[in-house]
């Protein structure tokens, strides 16, 4: 009986993880609408995606790195000091 319970629990957890992954993908796509990349305003290690010098998110080396971006609501980047819509 214990083995059956463990299998049922593992199946339930696997199903929830698969569902969560699908929901996160959909949410990310919807969240991207109405947003834009803003370069040069990110704190070190807080960038959203790869830069010219690194291949992963969260790898910017310094605050305000010119080729590191963060997604912000459209129009906000123009109001941020140092913000630019293109990498330098």
PDB file of C-alpha atoms in Angstrom:
ATOM      1  CA  UNK A   1       0.000   0.000   0.000  1.00  0.00           C
ATOM      2  CA  UNK A   2       2.839   2.401   0.781  1.00  0.00           C
ATOM      3  CA  UNK A   3       4.353   1.865  -2.684  1.00  0.00           C
ATOM      4  CA  UNK A   4       1.007   2.714  -4.319  1.00  0.00           C
ATOM      5  CA  UNK A   5       0.788   5.921  -2.288  1.00  0.00           C
ATOM      6  CA  UNK A   6       4.304   6.942  -3.289  1.00  0.00           C
ATOM      7  CA  UNK A   7       3.558   6.340  -6.975  1.00  0.00           C
ATOM      8  CA  UNK A   8       0.319   8.327  -6.749  1.00  0.00           C
ATOM      9  CA  UNK A   9       2.080  11.199  -4.990  1.00  0.00           C
ATOM     10  CA  UNK A  10       4.929  11.222  -7.535  1.00  0.00           C
ATOM     11  CA  UNK A  11       2.408  11.256 -10.396  1.00  0.00           C
ATOM     12  CA  UNK A  12       0.496  14.146  -8.837  1.00  0.00           C
ATOM     13  CA  UNK A  13       3.660  16.192  -8.310  1.00  0.00           C
ATOM     14  CA  UNK A  14       4.853  15.520 -11.859  1.00  0.00           C
ATOM     15  CA  UNK A  15       1.484  16.635 -13.231  1.00  0.00           C
ATOM     16  CA  UNK A  16       1.544  19.835 -11.198  1.00  0.00           C
ATOM     17  CA  UNK A  17       5.069  20.661 -12.345  1.00  0.00           C
ATOM     18  CA  UNK A  18       4.101  20.127 -15.979  1.00  0.00           C
ATOM     19  CA  UNK A  19       1.037  22.333 -15.545  1.00  0.00           C
ATOM     20  CA  UNK A  20       3.075  25.043 -13.817  1.00  0.00           C
ATOM     21  CA  UNK A  21       5.632  25.013 -16.639  1.00  0.00           C
ATOM     22  CA  UNK A  22       2.894  25.487 -19.215  1.00  0.00           C
ATOM     23  CA  UNK A  23       1.316  28.301 -17.227  1.00  0.00           C
ATOM     24  CA  UNK A  24       4.651  30.080 -16.793  1.00  0.00           C
ATOM     25  CA  UNK A  25       5.358  29.909 -20.529  1.00  0.00           C
ATOM     26  CA  UNK A  26       1.953  31.359 -21.337  1.00  0.00           C
ATOM     27  CA  UNK A  27       2.290  34.023 -18.663  1.00  0.00           C
ATOM     28  CA  UNK A  28       5.724  35.049 -19.965  1.00  0.00           C
ATOM     29  CA  UNK A  29       4.392  35.470 -23.489  1.00  0.00           C
ATOM     30  CA  UNK A  30       1.468  37.568 -22.283  1.00  0.00           C
ATOM     31  CA  UNK A  31       3.685  39.563 -19.919  1.00  0.00           C
ATOM     32  CA  UNK A  32       6.054  40.436 -22.782  1.00  0.00           C
ATOM     33  CA  UNK A  33       3.278  42.382 -24.483  1.00  0.00           C
ATOM     34  CA  UNK A  34       3.437  45.985 -23.417  1.00  0.00           C
ATOM     35  CA  UNK A  35       7.086  45.684 -22.357  1.00  0.00           C
ATOM     36  CA  UNK A  36      10.398  46.731 -23.848  1.00  0.00           C
ATOM     37  CA  UNK A  37      14.086  46.062 -23.275  1.00  0.00           C
ATOM     38  CA  UNK A  38      15.866  48.762 -21.306  1.00  0.00           C
ATOM     39  CA  UNK A  39      19.668  48.695 -21.456  1.00  0.00           C
ATOM     40  CA  UNK A  40      22.098  50.327 -19.055  1.00  0.00           C
ATOM     41  CA  UNK A  41      19.936  50.455 -15.928  1.00  0.00           C
ATOM     42  CA  UNK A  42      20.361  46.948 -14.526  1.00  0.00           C
ATOM     43  CA  UNK A  43      22.047  46.210 -11.212  1.00  0.00           C
ATOM     44  CA  UNK A  44      24.961  43.750 -11.394  1.00  0.00           C
ATOM     45  CA  UNK A  45      23.663  40.183 -11.669  1.00  0.00           C
ATOM     46  CA  UNK A  46      20.044  41.207 -12.321  1.00  0.00           C
ATOM     47  CA  UNK A  47      19.882  41.290 -16.134  1.00  0.00           C
ATOM     48  CA  UNK A  48      17.045  39.447 -17.888  1.00  0.00           C
ATOM     49  CA  UNK A  49      18.975  37.779 -20.694  1.00  0.00           C
ATOM     50  CA  UNK A  50      22.362  37.205 -22.290  1.00  0.00           C
ATOM     51  CA  UNK A  51      24.758  40.081 -22.972  1.00  0.00           C
ATOM     52  CA  UNK A  52      27.552  40.452 -25.521  1.00  0.00           C
ATOM     53  CA  UNK A  53      30.014  39.111 -22.949  1.00  0.00           C
ATOM     54  CA  UNK A  54      27.929  36.406 -21.243  1.00  0.00           C
ATOM     55  CA  UNK A  55      25.389  33.788 -22.241  1.00  0.00           C
ATOM     56  CA  UNK A  56      22.981  33.742 -19.292  1.00  0.00           C
ATOM     57  CA  UNK A  57      20.533  35.937 -17.442  1.00  0.00           C
ATOM     58  CA  UNK A  58      21.786  37.262 -14.129  1.00  0.00           C
ATOM     59  CA  UNK A  59      25.418  37.489 -15.225  1.00  0.00           C
ATOM     60  CA  UNK A  60      26.013  41.206 -15.702  1.00  0.00           C
ATOM     61  CA  UNK A  61      29.211  42.188 -13.923  1.00  0.00           C
ATOM     62  CA  UNK A  62      28.618  45.846 -13.010  1.00  0.00           C
ATOM     63  CA  UNK A  63      25.706  48.167 -12.287  1.00  0.00           C
ATOM     64  CA  UNK A  64      24.542  49.951 -15.441  1.00  0.00           C
ATOM     65  CA  UNK A  65      26.318  47.594 -17.848  1.00  0.00           C
ATOM     66  CA  UNK A  66      25.546  49.032 -21.308  1.00  0.00           C
ATOM     67  CA  UNK A  67      24.790  45.691 -23.010  1.00  0.00           C
ATOM     68  CA  UNK A  68      22.649  44.229 -20.189  1.00  0.00           C
ATOM     69  CA  UNK A  69      18.899  44.776 -20.207  1.00  0.00           C
ATOM     70  CA  UNK A  70      15.815  44.333 -18.097  1.00  0.00           C
ATOM     71  CA  UNK A  71      12.235  44.212 -19.393  1.00  0.00           C
ATOM     72  CA  UNK A  72      10.197  47.240 -18.296  1.00  0.00           C
ATOM     73  CA  UNK A  73       6.724  48.574 -19.188  1.00  0.00           C
ATOM     74  CA  UNK A  74       6.738  50.475 -22.488  1.00  0.00           C
ATOM     75  CA  UNK A  75       7.652  54.125 -22.009  1.00  0.00           C
ATOM     76  CA  UNK A  76       9.465  53.628 -18.688  1.00  0.00           C
ATOM     77  CA  UNK A  77      12.956  53.221 -20.165  1.00  0.00           C
ATOM     78  CA  UNK A  78      12.871  56.764 -21.585  1.00  0.00           C
ATOM     79  CA  UNK A  79      12.280  58.097 -18.051  1.00  0.00           C
ATOM     80  CA  UNK A  80      15.117  56.158 -16.357  1.00  0.00           C
ATOM     81  CA  UNK A  81      18.523  57.802 -15.963  1.00  0.00           C
ATOM     82  CA  UNK A  82      20.949  55.945 -18.209  1.00  0.00           C
ATOM     83  CA  UNK A  83      18.160  53.946 -19.859  1.00  0.00           C
ATOM     84  CA  UNK A  84      18.488  53.192 -23.565  1.00  0.00           C
ATOM     85  CA  UNK A  85      16.429  50.992 -25.899  1.00  0.00           C
ATOM     86  CA  UNK A  86      19.578  49.788 -27.715  1.00  0.00           C
ATOM     87  CA  UNK A  87      22.714  48.067 -26.418  1.00  0.00           C
ATOM     88  CA  UNK A  88      25.900  50.116 -26.529  1.00  0.00           C
TER      89      UNK A  88
END
